[in-house]
Coordinates of C-alpha atoms and ligand atoms in Angstrom, one line a residue:
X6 CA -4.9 -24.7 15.5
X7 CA -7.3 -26.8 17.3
X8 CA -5.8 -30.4 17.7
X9 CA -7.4 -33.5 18.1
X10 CA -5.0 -35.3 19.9
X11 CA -1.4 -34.9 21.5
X12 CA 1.1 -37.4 22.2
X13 CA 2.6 -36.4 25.1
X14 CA 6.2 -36.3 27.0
X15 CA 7.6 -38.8 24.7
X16 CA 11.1 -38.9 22.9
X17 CA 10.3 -38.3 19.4
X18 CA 12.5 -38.9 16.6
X19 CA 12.4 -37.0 13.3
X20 CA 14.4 -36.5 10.4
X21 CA 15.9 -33.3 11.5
X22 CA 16.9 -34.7 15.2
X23 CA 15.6 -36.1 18.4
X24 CA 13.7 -34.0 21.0
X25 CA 11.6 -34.7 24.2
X26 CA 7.6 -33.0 23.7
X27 CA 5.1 -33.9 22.4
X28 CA 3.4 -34.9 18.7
X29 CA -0.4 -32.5 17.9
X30 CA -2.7 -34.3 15.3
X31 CA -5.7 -32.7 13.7
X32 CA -7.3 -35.3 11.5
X33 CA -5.2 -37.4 10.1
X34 CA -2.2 -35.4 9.7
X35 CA 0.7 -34.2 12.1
X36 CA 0.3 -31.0 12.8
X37 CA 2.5 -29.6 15.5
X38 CA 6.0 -30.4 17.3
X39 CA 7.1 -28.9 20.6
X40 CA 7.9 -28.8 23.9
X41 CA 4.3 -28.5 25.5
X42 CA 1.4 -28.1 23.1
X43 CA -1.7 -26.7 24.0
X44 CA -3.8 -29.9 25.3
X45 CA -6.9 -28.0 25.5
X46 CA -10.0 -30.0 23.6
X47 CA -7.4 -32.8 22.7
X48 CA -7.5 -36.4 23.4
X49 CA -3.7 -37.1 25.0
X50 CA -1.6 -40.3 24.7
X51 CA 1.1 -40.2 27.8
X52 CA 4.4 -41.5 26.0
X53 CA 6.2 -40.5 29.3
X54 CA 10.0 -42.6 29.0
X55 CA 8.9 -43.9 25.5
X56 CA 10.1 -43.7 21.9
X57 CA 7.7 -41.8 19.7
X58 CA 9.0 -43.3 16.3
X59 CA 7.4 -43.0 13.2
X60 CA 5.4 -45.7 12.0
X61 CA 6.9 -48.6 10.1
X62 CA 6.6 -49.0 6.0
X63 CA 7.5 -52.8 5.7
X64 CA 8.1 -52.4 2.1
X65 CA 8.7 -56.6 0.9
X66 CA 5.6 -58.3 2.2
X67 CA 3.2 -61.3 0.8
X68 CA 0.0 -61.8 1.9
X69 CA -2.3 -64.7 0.8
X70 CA 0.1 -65.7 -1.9
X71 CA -0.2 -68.8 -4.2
X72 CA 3.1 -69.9 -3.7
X73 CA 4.8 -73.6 -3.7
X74 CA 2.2 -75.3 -4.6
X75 CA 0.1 -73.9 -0.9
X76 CA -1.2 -70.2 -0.2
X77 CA 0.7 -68.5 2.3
X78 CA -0.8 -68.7 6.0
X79 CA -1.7 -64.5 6.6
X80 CA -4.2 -62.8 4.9
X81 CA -4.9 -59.0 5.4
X82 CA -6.3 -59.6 8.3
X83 CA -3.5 -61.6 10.4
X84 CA -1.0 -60.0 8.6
X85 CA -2.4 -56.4 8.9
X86 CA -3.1 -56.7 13.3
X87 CA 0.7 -58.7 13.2
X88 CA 2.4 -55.6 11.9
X89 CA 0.5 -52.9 13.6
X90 CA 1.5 -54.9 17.1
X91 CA 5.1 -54.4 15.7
X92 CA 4.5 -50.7 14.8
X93 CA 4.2 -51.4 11.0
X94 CA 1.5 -48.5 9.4
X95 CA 1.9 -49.1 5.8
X96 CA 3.5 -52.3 3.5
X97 CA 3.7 -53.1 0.4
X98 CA 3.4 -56.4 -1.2
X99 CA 3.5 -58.1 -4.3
X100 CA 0.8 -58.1 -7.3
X101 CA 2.0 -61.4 -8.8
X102 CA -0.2 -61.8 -12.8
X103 CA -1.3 -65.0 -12.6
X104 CA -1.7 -67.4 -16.3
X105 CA -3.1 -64.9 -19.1
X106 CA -3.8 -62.0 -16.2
X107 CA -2.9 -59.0 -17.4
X108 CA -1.1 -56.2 -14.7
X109 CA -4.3 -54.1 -14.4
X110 CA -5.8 -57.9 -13.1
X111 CA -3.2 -58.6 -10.6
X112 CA -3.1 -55.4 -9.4
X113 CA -7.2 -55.8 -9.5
X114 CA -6.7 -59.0 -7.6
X115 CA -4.8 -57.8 -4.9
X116 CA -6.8 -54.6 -4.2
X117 CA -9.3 -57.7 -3.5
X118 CA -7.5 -59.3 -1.3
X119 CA -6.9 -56.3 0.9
X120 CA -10.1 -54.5 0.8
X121 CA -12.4 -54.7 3.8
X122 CA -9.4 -56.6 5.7
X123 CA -6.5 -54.3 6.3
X124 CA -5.9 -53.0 9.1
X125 CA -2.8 -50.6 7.7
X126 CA -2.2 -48.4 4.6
X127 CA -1.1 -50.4 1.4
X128 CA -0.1 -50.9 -1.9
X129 CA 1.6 -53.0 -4.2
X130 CA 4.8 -53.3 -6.1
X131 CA 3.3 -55.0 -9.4
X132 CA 5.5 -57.9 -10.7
X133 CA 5.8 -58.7 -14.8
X134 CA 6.2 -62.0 -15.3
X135 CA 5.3 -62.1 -19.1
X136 CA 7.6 -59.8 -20.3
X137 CA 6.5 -59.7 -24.5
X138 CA 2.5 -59.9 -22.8
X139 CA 3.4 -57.1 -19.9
X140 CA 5.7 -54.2 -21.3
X141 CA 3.0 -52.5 -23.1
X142 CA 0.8 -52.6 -20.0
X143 CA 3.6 -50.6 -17.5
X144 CA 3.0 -47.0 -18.6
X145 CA -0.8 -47.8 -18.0
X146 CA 0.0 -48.8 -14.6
X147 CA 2.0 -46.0 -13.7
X148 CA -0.7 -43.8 -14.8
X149 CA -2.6 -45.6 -11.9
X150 CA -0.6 -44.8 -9.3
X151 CA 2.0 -47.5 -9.3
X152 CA 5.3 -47.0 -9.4
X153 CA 7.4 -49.6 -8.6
X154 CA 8.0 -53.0 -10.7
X155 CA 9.3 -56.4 -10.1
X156 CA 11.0 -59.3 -11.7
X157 CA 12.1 -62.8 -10.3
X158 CA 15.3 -63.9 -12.1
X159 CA 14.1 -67.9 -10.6
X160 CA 10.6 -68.9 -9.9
X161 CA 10.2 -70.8 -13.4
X162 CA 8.1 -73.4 -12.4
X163 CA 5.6 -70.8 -10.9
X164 CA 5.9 -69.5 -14.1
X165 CA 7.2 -66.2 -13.1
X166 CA 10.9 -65.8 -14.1
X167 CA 12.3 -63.0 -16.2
X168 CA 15.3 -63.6 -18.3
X169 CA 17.7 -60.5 -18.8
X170 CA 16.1 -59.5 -21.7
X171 CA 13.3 -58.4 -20.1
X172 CA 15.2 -57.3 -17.4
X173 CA 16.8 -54.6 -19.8
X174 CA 13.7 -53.9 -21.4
X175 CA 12.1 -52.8 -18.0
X176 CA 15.1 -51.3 -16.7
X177 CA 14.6 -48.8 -19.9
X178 CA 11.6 -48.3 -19.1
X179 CA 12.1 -46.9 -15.7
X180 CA 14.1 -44.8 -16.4
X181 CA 11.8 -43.6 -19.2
X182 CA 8.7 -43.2 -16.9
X183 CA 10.6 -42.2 -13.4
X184 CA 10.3 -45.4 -11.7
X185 CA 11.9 -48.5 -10.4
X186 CA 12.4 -52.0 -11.0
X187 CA 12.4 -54.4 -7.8
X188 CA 14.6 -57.2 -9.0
X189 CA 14.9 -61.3 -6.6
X190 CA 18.4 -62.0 -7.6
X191 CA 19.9 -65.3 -7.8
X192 CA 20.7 -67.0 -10.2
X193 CA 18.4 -69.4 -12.1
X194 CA 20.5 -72.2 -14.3
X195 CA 23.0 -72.4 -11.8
X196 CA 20.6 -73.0 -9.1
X197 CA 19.1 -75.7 -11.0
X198 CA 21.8 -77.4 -11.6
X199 CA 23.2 -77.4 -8.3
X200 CA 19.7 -78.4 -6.9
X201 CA 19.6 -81.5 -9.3
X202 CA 23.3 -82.5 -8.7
X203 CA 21.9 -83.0 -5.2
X204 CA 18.8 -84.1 -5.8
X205 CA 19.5 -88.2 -4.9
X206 CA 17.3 -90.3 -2.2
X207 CA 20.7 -90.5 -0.1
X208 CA 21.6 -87.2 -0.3
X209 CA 18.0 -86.2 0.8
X210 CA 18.4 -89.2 3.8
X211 CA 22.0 -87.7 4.7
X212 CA 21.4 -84.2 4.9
X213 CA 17.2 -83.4 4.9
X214 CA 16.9 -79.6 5.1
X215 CA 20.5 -78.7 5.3
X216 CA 20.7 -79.2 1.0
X217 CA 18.8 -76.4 1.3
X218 CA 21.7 -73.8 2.1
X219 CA 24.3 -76.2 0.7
X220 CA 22.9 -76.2 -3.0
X221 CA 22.2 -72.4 -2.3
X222 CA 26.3 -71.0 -2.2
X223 CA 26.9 -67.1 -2.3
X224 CA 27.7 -66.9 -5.9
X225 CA 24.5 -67.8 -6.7
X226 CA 23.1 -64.5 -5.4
X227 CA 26.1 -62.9 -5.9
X228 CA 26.3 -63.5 -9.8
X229 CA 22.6 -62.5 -10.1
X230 CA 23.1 -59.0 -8.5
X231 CA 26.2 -58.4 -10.5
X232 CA 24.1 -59.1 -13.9
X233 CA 21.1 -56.7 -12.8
X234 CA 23.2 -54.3 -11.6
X235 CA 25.2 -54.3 -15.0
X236 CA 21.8 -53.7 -16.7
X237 CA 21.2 -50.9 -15.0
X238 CA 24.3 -49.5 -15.2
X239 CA 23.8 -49.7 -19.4
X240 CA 20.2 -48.5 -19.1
X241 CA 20.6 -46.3 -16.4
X242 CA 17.3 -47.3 -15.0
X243 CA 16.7 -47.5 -11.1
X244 CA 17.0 -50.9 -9.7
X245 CA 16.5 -52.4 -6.5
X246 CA 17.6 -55.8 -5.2
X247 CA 15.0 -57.2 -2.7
X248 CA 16.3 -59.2 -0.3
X249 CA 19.8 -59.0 -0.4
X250 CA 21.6 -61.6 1.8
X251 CA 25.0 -62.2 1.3
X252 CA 28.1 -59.6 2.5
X253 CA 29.1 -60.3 -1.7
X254 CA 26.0 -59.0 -2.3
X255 CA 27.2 -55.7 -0.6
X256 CA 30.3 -55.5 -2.2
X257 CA 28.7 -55.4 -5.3
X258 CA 26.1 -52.8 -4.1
X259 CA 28.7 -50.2 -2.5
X260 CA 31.2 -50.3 -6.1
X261 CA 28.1 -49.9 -8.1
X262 CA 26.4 -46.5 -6.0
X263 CA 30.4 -45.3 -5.9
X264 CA 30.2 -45.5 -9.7
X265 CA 26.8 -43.9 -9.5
X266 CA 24.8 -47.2 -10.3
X267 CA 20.9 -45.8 -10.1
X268 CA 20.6 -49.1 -7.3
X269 CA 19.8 -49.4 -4.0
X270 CA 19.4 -52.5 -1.7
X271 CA 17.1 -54.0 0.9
X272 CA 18.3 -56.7 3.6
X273 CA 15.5 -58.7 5.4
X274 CA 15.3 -58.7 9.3
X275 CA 16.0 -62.4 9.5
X276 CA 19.1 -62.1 7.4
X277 CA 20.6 -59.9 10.5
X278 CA 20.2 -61.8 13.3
X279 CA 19.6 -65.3 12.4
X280 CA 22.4 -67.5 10.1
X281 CA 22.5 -71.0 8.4
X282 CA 23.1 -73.1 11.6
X283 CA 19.2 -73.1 12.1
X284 CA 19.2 -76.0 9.7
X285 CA 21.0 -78.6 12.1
X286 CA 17.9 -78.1 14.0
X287 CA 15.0 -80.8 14.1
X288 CA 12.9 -78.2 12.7
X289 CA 15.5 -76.5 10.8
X290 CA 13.1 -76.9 7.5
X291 CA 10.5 -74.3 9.1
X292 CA 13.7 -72.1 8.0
X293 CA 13.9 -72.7 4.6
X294 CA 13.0 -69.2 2.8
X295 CA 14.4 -67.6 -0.3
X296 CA 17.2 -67.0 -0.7
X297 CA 18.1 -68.6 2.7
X298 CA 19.7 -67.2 5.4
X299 CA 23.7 -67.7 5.5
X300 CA 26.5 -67.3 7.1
X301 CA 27.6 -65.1 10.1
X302 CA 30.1 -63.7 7.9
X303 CA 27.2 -62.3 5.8
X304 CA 25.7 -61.4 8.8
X305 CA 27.8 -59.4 10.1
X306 CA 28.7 -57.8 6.8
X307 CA 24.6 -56.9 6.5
X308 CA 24.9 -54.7 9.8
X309 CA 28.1 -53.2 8.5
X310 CA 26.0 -52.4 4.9
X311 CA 23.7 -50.6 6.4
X312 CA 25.8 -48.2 8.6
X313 CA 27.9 -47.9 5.5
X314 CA 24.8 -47.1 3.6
X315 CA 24.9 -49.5 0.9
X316 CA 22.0 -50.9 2.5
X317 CA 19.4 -48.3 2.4
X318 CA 15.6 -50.8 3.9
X319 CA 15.2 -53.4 6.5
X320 CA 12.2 -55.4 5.8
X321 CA 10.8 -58.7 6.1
X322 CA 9.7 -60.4 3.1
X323 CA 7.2 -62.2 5.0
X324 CA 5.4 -65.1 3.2
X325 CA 3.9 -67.3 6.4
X326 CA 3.7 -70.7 6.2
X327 CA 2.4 -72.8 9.3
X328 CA 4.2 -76.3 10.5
X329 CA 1.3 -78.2 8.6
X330 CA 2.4 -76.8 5.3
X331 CA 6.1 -76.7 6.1
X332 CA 5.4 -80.2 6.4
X333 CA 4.6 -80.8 3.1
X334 CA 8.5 -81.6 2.6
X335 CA 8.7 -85.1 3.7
X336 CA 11.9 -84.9 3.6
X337 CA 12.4 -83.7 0.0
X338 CA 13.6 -79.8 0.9
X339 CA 12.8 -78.6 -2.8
X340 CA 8.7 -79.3 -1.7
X341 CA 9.1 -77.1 1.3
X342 CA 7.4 -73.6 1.2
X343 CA 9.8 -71.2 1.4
X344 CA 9.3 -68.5 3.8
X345 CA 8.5 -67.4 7.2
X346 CA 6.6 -65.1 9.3
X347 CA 7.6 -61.7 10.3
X348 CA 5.8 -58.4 9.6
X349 CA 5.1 -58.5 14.0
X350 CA 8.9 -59.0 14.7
X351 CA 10.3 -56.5 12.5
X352 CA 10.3 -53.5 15.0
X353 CA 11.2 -55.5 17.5
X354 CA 14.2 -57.3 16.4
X355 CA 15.7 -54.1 14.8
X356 CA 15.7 -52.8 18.2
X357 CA 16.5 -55.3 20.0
X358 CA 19.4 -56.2 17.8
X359 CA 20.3 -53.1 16.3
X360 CA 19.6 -50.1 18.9
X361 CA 19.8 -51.9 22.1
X362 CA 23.0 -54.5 20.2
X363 CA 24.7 -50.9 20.0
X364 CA 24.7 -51.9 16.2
X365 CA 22.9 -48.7 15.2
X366 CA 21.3 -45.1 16.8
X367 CA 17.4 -45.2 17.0
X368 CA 17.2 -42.2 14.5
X369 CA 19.3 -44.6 12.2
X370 CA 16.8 -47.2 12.8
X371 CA 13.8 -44.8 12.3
X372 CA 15.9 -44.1 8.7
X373 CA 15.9 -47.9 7.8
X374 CA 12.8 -48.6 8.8
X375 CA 10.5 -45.3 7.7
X376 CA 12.5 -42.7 6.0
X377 CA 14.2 -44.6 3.6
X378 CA 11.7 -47.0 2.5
X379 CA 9.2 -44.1 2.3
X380 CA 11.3 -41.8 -0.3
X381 CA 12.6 -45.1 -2.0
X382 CA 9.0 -46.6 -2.6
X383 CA 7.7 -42.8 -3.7
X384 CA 5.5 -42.4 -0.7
X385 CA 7.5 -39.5 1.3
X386 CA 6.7 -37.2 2.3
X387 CA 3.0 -38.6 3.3
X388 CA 4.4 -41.4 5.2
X389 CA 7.9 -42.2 6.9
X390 CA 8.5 -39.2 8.8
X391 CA 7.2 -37.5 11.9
X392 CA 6.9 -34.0 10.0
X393 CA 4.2 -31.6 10.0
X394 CA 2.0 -32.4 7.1
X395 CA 2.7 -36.2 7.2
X396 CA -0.1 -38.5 8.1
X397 CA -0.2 -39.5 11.7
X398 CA 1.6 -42.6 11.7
X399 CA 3.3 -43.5 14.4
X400 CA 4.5 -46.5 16.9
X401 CA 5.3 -45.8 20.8
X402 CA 7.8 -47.9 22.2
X403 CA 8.9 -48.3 25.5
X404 CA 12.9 -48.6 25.6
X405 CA 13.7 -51.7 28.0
X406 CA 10.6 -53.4 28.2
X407 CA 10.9 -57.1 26.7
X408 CA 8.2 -59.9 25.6
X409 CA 8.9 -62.9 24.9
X410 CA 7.7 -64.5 21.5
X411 CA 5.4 -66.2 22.0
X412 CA 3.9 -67.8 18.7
X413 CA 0.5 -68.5 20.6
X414 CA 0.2 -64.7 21.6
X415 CA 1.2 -63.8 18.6
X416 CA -1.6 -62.0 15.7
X417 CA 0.1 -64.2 12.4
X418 CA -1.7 -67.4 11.8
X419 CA 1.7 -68.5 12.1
X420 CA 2.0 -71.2 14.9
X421 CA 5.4 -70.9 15.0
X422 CA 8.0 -68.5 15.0
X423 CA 11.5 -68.4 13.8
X424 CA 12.1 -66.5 16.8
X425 CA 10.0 -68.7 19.8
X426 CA 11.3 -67.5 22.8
X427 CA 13.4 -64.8 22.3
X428 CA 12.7 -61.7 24.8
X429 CA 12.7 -58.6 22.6
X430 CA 11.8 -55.4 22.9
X431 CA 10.2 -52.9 21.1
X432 CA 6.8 -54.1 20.6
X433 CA 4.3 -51.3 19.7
X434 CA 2.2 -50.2 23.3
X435 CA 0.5 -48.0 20.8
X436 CA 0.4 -47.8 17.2
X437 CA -1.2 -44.5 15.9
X438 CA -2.4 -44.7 11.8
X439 CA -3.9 -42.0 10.2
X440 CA -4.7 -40.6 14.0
X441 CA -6.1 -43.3 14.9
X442 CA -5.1 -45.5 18.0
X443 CA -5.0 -48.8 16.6
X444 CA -2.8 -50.7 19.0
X445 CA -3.1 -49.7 22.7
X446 CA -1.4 -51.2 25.8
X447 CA 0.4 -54.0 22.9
X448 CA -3.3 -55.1 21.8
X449 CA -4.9 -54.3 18.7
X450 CA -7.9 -52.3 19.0
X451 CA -8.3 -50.5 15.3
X452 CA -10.7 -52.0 12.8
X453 CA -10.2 -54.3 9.9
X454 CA -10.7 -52.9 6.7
X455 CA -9.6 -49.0 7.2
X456 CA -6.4 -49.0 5.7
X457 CA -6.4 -47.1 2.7
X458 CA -4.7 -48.5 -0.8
X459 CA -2.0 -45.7 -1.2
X460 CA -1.6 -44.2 -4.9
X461 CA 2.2 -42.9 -5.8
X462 CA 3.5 -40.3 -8.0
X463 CA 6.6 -41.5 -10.5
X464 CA 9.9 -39.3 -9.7
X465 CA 9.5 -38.3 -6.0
X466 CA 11.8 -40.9 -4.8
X467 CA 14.9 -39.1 -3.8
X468 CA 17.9 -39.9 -5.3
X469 CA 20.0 -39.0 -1.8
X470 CA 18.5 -42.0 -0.2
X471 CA 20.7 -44.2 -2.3
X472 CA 23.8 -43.0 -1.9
X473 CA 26.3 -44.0 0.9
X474 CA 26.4 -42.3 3.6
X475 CA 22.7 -42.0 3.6
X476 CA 21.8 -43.6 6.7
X477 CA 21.0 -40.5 8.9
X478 CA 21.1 -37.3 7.0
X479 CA 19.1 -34.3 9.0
X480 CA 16.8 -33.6 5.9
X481 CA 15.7 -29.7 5.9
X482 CA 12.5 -30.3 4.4
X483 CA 11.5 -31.9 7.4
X484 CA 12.0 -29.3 9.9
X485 CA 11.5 -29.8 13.5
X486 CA 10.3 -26.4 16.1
X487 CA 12.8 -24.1 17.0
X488 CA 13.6 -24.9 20.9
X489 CA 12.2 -28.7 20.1
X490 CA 15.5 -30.2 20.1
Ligands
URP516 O1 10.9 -67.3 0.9 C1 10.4 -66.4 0.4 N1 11.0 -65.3 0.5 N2 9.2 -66.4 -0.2 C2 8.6 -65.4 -0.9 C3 9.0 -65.3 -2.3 C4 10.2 -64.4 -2.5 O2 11.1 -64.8 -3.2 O3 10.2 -63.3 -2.0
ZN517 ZN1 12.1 -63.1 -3.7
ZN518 ZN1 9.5 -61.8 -1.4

């Protein structure tokens, strides 16, 4: 087969094991595996001493979102060139309904937003935040190529929270129609309460930002994950908590999949490597994000979830907000936007962290970063995998080489970053979607506006990727060559 271009030399990691040669494309699509491919007619990419890792699915991502009262910093544009300069190639955010929109316009809405801008495949995960107006209206959405749901069990004064009823309700329906319900668990009247207990013009002067993780405890989250997981349990429809960030929340997780609880869970990249003592910082509000990040107990717990396989996805759950809106606090931390940047730091910090920490294998990482959030969110075998058939998504990364973050260097419109400063490595030098180079030599060079919005097929989301254990099975419908080990 004639290819169109070969990746050449570099240490490629597939499902089925890790091999030095090379990665053919012909179109858009992987086409061969091996030791040394015919180069003949080809364009080549030297990835001599680099890491040829599938591209990234950041799977918890909001982009231009109307959100505490401000609209968060990157659009499809920033946010798009930020993650392909961290090796990202697909993500999938939110379609929030807005008052009296039905699914069909948020979803409608958000193809909007990322039409003509994004750099990277997407789609959406489309959020029901109406229950008695919405439940009628999911089947129609799945017959349009969306499979996975969400609820927020807080967010009433955006006017988004679910109460369990509808929580059940949906959870029935996924399991009726094959699909998933993405659930933000904490847990509303007690967070409320413990947010007004607090909320006193001398406790705001005493503590500023810190009341944010102090009227925030573990139980909060804890309690929340334990109800959804209960509904699913008596509806036996698939659930999957976003976000997870406490080591109780992993408890929960790991007795519910030994039970054979249909759940699965996501940690965020910022709950493993940064912890609660941000807020005696200055600028410790530019932290504030939700749920907030906790305590190193949790942190380390997090790390030991996902080599335990209770935690399946690291994403970000980026919502960017720059230090003009963060200021909108003045010193009142229930008015500060929650959330930070992150879709450009996501590669790098798992690597840096995870692979080069000696926390986890690369082909681990390439599982929690790819494969897993590919088969989870219905969109294997297209995407996550280097594989022969898959799209040609892919991010080469050199193994040592560090940057340091540099907010002003940086694609996000953030202009700060929780993680100023830091050298890190495993920044993209090239980022290959769909066969095309987009990032070359760690600078974006691919066009707004060719991503493609991604349409999924109910029940294809493997059931093995949420069990224990699941961090690094060989999978044998993703063969690699014979002699390509
Ligand atoms: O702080 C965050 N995470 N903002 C985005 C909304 C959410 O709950 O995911
Ligand atoms: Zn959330
Ligand atoms: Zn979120």
């Amino acid at each position: 087969m004639q290819l169109d271009t070969i990746v050449k030399g570099g240490t490629v990691v597939t499902p089925g094991g890790t091999f030095v040669g090379d990665v053919g494309i012909a179109g858009e699509k992987i086409a061969a595996l091996g030791s040394s491919l015919d180069a003949a007619g080809a364009k080549t990419i030297d990835a001599t001493d680099h890491y040829v890792i599938p591209g990234v699915l950041d799977v918890h991502v909001h982009l231009e979102l109307p959100f505490c009262g401000t609209v968060s910093a990157d659009d499809y544009r920033s946010g798009t060139r930020a993650g392909a300069r961290g090796g990202v190639t697909t993500l999938i955010d939110f379609a929030i309904p807005y008052a009296g929109d039905s699914l069909n316009d948020a979803a409608d809405n958000w193809m909007k937003k990322a039409e003509r801008k994004s750099l990277i495949d997407y789609t959406f995960h489309i959020c029901i935040t109406r229950w008695n107006e919405h439940k009628d209206q999911i089947e129609g959405m799945v017959k349009r190529g969306f499979t996975t749901f969400k609820e927020f069990m807080i967010y009433e004064s955006e006017g988004w929270q679910s109460d369990d009823r509808a929580l059940y309700g949906t959870l029935e329906k996924m399991r009726e129609y094959g699909t998933m319900l993405l659930v933000h668990a904490e847990s509303a009247r007690v967070l409320d309460e413990l947010i007004a207990r607090h909320h006193t013009p001398e406790l705001m002067k005493q503590y500023g930002a810190r009341l944010h993780p102090m009227t925030r405890p573990n139980f909060v989250e804890a309690e929340a994950i334990q109800r959804a997981v209960q509904w699913s349990e008596a509806t036996g429809g698939k659930l999957y908590i976003v976000h997870m960030s406490t080591g109780e929340g992993a408890d929960i997780i790991r007795a519910a999949q030994a039970r054979g609880v249909p759940v699965i869970a996501e940690t965020c990249v910022q709950y493993l490597v940064l912890d609660d003592s941000v807020f005696e910082r200055e600028d410790g509000h530019l932290f504030a994000c939700c749920p907030q990040l906790k305590k190193p107990k949790d942190v380390q717990r997090l790390w030991q979830g996902l080599n335990g396989g209770e935690v399946s996805v690291i994403s970000t759950d980026t919502c960017t907000f720059t230090r003009e809106q963060k200021a909108m606090w003045e010193g009142d931390w229930t008015k500060i936007p929650m959330g930070m940047p992150g879709l450009e730091t996501l590669l790098p910090l798992t690597y840096t962290h995870g692979v080069l920490g000696g926390r986890m294998s690369i082909e681990d990482m390439c599982m929690k970063l790819s494969t897993n959030p590919a088969r989870i969110m219905n969109l294997a075998p297209r995407k996550g995998s280097i594989s022969i058939g898959a799209d040609a998504d892919l991010a080469i990364i050199h193994p040592t080489r560090k940057h340091t973050v540099d907010p002003s260097a940086m694609e996000t419109n953030a202009d700060w970053s929780p993680f100023e400063g830091w050298e890190l490595a495993g920044f993209a030098r090239t980022t290959v979607s769909r066969g095309d180079v987009i990032v070359d030599d760690y600078r974006v060079v691919g066009k707004e506006g060719r991503g493609v919005w991604l349409r999924r097929e109910s029940g294809i989301g493997n059931r093995e990727s949420m069990l224990p254990g699941a961090v690094s099975i060989p999978d044998s419908r993703f063969p690699i060559p014979a002699g390509a080990r």
